[in-house]
C-alpha positions as YAML, in Angstrom:
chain: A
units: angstrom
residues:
- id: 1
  name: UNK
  ca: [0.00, 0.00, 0.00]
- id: 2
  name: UNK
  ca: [1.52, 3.11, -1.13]
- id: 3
  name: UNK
  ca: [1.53, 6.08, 1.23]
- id: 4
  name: UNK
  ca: [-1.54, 8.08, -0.16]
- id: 5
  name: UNK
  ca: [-3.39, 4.86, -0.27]
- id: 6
  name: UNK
  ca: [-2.51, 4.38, 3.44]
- id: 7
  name: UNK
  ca: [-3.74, 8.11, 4.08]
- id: 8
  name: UNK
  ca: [-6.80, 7.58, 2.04]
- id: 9
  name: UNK
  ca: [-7.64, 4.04, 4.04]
- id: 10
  name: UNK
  ca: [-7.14, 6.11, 7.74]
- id: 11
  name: UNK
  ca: [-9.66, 8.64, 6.37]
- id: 12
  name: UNK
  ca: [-12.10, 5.71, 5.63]
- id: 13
  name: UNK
  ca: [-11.48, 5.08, 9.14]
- id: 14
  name: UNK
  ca: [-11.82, 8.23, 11.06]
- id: 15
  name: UNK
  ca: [-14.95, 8.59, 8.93]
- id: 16
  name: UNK
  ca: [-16.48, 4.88, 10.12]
- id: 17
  name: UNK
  ca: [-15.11, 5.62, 14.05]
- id: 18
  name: UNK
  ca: [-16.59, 9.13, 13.94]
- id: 19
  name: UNK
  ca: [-19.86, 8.12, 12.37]
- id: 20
  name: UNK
  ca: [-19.84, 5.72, 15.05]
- id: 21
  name: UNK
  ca: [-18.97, 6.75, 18.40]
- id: 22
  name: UNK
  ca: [-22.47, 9.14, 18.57]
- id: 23
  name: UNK
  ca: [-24.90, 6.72, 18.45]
- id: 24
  name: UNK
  ca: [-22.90, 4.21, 20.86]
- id: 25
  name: UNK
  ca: [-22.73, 7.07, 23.06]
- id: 26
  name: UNK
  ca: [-26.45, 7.45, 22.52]
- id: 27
  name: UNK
  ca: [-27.46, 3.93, 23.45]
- id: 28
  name: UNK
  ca: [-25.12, 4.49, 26.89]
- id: 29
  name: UNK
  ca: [-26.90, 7.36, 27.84]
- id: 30
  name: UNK
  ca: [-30.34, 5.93, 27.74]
- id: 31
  name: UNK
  ca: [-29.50, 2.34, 29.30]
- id: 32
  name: UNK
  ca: [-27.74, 4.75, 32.13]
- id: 33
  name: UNK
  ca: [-31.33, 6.91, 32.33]
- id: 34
  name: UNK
  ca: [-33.51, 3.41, 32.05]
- id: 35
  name: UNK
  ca: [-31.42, 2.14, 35.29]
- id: 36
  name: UNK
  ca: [-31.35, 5.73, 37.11]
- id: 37
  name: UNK
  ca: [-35.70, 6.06, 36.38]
- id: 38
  name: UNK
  ca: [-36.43, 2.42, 37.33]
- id: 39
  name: UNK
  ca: [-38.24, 2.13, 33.36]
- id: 40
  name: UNK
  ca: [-37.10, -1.22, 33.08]
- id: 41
  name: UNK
  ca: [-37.83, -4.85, 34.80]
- id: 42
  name: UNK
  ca: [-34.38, -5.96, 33.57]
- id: 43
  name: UNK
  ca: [-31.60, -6.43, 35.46]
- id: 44
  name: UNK
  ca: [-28.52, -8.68, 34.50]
- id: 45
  name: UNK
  ca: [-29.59, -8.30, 31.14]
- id: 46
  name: UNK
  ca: [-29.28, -4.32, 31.14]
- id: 47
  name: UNK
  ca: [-25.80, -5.26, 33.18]
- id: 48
  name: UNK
  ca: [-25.10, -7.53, 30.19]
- id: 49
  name: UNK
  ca: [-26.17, -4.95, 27.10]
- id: 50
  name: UNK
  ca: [-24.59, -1.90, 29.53]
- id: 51
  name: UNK
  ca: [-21.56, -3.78, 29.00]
- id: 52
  name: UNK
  ca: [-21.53, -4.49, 25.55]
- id: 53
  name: UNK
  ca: [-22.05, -0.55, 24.91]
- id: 54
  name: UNK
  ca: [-19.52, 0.03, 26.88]
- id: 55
  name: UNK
  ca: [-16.63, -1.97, 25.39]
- id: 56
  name: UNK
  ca: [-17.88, -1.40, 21.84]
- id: 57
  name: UNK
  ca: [-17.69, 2.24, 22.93]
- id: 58
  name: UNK
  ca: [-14.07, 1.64, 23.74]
- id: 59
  name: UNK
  ca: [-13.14, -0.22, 20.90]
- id: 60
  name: UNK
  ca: [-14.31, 2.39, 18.58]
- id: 61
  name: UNK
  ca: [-12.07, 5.01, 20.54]
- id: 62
  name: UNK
  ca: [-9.03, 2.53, 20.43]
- id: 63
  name: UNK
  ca: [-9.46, 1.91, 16.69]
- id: 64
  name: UNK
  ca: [-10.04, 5.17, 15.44]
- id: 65
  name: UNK
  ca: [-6.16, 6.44, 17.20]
- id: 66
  name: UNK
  ca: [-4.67, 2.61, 15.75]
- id: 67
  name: UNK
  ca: [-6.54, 3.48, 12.43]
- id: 68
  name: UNK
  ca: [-7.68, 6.69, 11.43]
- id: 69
  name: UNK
  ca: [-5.95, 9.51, 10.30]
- id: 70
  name: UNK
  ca: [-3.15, 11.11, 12.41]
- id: 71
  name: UNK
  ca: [-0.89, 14.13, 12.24]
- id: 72
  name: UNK
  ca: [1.93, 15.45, 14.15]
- id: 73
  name: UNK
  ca: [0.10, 18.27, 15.40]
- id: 74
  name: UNK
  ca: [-2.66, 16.42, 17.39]
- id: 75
  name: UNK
  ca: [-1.83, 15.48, 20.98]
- id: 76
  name: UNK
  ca: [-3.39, 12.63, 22.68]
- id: 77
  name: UNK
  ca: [-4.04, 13.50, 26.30]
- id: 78
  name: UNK
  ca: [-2.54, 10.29, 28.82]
- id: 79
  name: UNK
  ca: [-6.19, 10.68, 30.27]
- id: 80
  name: UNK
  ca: [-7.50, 10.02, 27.44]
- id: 81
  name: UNK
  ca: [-5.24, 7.08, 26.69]
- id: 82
  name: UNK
  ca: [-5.16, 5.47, 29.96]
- id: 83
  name: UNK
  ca: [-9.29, 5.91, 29.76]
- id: 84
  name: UNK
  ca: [-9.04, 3.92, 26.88]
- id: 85
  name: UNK
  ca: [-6.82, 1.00, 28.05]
- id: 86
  name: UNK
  ca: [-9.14, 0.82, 31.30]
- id: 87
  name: UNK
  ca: [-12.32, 0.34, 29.32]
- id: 88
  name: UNK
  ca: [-10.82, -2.50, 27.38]
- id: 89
  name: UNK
  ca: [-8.97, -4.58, 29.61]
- id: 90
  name: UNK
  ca: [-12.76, -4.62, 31.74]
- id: 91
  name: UNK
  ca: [-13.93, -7.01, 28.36]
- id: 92
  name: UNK
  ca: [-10.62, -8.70, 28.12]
- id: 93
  name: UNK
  ca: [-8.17, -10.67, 30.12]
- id: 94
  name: UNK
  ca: [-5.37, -7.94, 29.14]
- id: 95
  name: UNK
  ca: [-4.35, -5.79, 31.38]
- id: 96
  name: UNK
  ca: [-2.12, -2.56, 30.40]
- id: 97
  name: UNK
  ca: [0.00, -0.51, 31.76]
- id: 98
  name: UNK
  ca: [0.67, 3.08, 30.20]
- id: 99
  name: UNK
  ca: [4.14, 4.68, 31.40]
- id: 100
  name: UNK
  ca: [4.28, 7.39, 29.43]
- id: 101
  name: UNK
  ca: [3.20, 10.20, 31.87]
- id: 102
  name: UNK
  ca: [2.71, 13.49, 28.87]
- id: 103
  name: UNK
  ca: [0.64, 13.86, 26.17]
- id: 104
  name: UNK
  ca: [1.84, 12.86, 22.92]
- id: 105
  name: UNK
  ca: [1.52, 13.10, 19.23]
- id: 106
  name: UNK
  ca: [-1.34, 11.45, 17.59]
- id: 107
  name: UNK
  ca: [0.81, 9.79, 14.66]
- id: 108
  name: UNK
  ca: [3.28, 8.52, 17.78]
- id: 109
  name: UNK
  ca: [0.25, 6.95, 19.68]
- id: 110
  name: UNK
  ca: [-0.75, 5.57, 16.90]
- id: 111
  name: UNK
  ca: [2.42, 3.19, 16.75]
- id: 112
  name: UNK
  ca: [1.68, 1.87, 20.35]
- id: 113
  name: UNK
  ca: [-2.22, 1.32, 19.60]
- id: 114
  name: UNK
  ca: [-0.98, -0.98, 16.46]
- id: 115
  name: UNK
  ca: [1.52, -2.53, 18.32]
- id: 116
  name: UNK
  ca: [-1.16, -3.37, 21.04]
- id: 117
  name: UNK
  ca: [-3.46, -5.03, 18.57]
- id: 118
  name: UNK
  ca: [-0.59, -7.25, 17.99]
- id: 119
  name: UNK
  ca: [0.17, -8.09, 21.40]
- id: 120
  name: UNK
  ca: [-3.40, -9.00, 21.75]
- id: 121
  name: UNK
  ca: [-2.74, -11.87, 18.84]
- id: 122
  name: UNK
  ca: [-0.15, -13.30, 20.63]
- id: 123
  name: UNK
  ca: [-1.97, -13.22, 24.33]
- id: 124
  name: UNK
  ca: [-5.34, -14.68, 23.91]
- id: 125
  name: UNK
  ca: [-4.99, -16.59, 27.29]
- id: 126
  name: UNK
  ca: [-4.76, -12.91, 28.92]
- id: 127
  name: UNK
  ca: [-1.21, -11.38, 30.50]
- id: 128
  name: UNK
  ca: [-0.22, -7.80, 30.89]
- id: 129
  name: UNK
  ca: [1.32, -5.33, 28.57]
- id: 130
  name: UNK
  ca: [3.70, -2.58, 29.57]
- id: 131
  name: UNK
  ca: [4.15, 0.63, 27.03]
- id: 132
  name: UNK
  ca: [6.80, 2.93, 27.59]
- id: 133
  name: UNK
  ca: [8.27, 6.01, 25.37]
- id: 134
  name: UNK
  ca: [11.99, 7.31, 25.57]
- id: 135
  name: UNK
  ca: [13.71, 9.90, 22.98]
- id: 136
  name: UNK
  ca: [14.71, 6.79, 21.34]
- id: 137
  name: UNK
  ca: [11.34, 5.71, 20.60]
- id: 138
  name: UNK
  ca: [8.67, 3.10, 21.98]
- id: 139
  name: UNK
  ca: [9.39, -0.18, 23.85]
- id: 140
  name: UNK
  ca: [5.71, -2.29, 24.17]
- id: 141
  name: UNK
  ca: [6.45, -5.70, 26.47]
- id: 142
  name: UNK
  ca: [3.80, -8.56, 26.61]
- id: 143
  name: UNK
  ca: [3.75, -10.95, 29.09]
- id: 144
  name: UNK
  ca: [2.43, -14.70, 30.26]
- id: 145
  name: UNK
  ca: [2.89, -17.98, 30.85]
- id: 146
  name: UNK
  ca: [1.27, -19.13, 27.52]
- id: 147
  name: UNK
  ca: [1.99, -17.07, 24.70]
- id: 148
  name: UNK
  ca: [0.62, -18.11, 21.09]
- id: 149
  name: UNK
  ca: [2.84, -16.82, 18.51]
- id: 150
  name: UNK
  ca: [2.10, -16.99, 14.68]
- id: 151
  name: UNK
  ca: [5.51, -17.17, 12.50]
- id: 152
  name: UNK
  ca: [4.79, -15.71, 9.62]
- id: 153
  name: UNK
  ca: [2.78, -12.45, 10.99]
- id: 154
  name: UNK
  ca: [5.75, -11.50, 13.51]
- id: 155
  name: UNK
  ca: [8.36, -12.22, 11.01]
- id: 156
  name: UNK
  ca: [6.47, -10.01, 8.74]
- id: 157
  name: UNK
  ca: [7.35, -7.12, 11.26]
- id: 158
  name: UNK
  ca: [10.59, -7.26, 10.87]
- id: 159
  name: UNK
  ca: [10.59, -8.48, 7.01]
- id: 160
  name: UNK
  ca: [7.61, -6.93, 5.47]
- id: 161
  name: UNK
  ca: [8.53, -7.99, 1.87]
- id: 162
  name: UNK
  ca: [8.20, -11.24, 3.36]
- id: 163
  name: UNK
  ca: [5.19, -11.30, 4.94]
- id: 164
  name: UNK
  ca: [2.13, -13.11, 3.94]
- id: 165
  name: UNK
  ca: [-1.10, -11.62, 3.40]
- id: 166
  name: UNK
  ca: [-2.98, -10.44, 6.31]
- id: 167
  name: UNK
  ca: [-6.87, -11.70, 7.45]
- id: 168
  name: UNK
  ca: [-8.90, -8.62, 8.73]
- id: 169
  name: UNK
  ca: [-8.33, -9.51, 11.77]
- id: 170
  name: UNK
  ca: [-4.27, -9.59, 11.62]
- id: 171
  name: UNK
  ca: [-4.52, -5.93, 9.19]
- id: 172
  name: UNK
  ca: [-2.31, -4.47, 12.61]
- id: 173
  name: UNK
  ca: [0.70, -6.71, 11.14]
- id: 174
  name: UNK
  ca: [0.82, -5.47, 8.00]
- id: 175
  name: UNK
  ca: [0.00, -1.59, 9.06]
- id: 176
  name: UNK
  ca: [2.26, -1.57, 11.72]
- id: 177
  name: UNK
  ca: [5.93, -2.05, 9.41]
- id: 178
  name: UNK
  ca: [4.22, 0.82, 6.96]
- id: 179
  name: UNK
  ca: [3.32, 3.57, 10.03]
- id: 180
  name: UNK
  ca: [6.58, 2.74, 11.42]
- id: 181
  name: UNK
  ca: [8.17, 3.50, 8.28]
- id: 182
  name: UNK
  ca: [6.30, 6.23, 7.60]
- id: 183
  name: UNK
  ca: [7.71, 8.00, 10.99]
- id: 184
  name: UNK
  ca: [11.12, 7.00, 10.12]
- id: 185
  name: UNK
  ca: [11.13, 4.18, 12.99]
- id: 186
  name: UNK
  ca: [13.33, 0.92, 12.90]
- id: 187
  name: UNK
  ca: [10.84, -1.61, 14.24]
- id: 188
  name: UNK
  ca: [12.34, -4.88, 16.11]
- id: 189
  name: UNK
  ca: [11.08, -7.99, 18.10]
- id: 190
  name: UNK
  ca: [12.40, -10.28, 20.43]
- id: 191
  name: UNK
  ca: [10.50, -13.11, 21.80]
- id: 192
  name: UNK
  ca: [10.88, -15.62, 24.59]
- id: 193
  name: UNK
  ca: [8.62, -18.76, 25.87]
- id: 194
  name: UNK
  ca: [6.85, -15.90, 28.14]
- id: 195
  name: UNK
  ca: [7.68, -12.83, 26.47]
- id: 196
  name: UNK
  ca: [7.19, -10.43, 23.33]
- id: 197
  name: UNK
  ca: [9.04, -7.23, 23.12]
- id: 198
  name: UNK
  ca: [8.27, -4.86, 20.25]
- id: 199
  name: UNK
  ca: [11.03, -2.03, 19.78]
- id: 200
  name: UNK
  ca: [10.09, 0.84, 17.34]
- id: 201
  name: UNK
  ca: [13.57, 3.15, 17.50]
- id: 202
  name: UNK
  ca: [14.40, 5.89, 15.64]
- id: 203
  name: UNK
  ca: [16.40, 5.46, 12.77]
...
């Protein structure tokens, strides 16, 4: 995918994320008035739908920093990051741990939010992921006891000319070499039996 083509595809995706988020929003706000008026005889089932809302809400805020458009210019507050992280590790067995303690560029958080998705691949027993950010770039550790790894999308990282094509759901892997690119980052991985580090260093 050629750099405009890229651009063009994160427009695509701000546009889907933006058109989005309202009515998800919406839907909160009136489960959260049904349970505050008493309008409703439900009551695990409004926990269960209240909960769905909620982590679709999140996912749409996650995806639309991994995916949609990004420039320099924008900062992405650590509230609204850590926000973020907090709403999605409730639905998963993930937990994350932001370091960075300032705002940062949209384009740079954008790196992380990729790299995330791919941590997620490789951790679908749970474990926790630490991202931190130095002047030398980002550093994004996953951890457990059982790790699944996939060969040929983490050797794609590294060696995107050899990487094979991508499902929908593994689009991170093959995004994640071109944004890093893009921002003039050298991207690296090292792996253990417990561990995945993913390195994205300036060149």
């Amino acid at each position: 995918m050629g750099h405009s083509n890229m651009n063009f595809a994160a427009l695509v995706a701000s546009r889907i994320c933006h058109d989005l988020i309202s009515p998800v929003g919406a839907i909160s706000n009136g489960l959260e008035l049904m349970s505050l008026t008493g309008d409703t005889g439900m009551g695990p089932e409004l926990d269960l739908i209240n909960d769905s809302v909620g982590n679709a809400n999140a996912r749409i805020r996650f995806f639309r920093i991994a995916f949609g458009h990004a420039t320099p210019e924008q900062p992405v507050g650590r509230g609204q990051i850590t926000s973020i992280l907090q709403d999605i590790a409730r639905a998963s067995r993930i937990t994350y741990d932001w370091m960075p303690q300032s705002d940062l560029p949209r384009d740079e958080v954008r790196m992380a939010f990729l790299a995330l998705l791919c941590m997620e691949n490789a951790l679908p027993y749970g474990g926790h992921v630490e991202v931190d950010h130095g002047p030398m770039g980002w550093r994004v550790v996953g951890e457990n006891d059982r790790i699944n790894i996939e060969g040929s999308l983490w050797n794609g990282l590294c060696h995107p000319t050899q990487a094979t094509p991508p499902t929908a759901a593994q689009v991170q892997f093959a995004l994640l070499p071109m944004v890093a690119e893009d921002q003039d980052k050298k991207l690296c991985v090292h792996m253990s039996d417990t561990k995945i580090e993913i390195a994205l260093q300036q060149k």
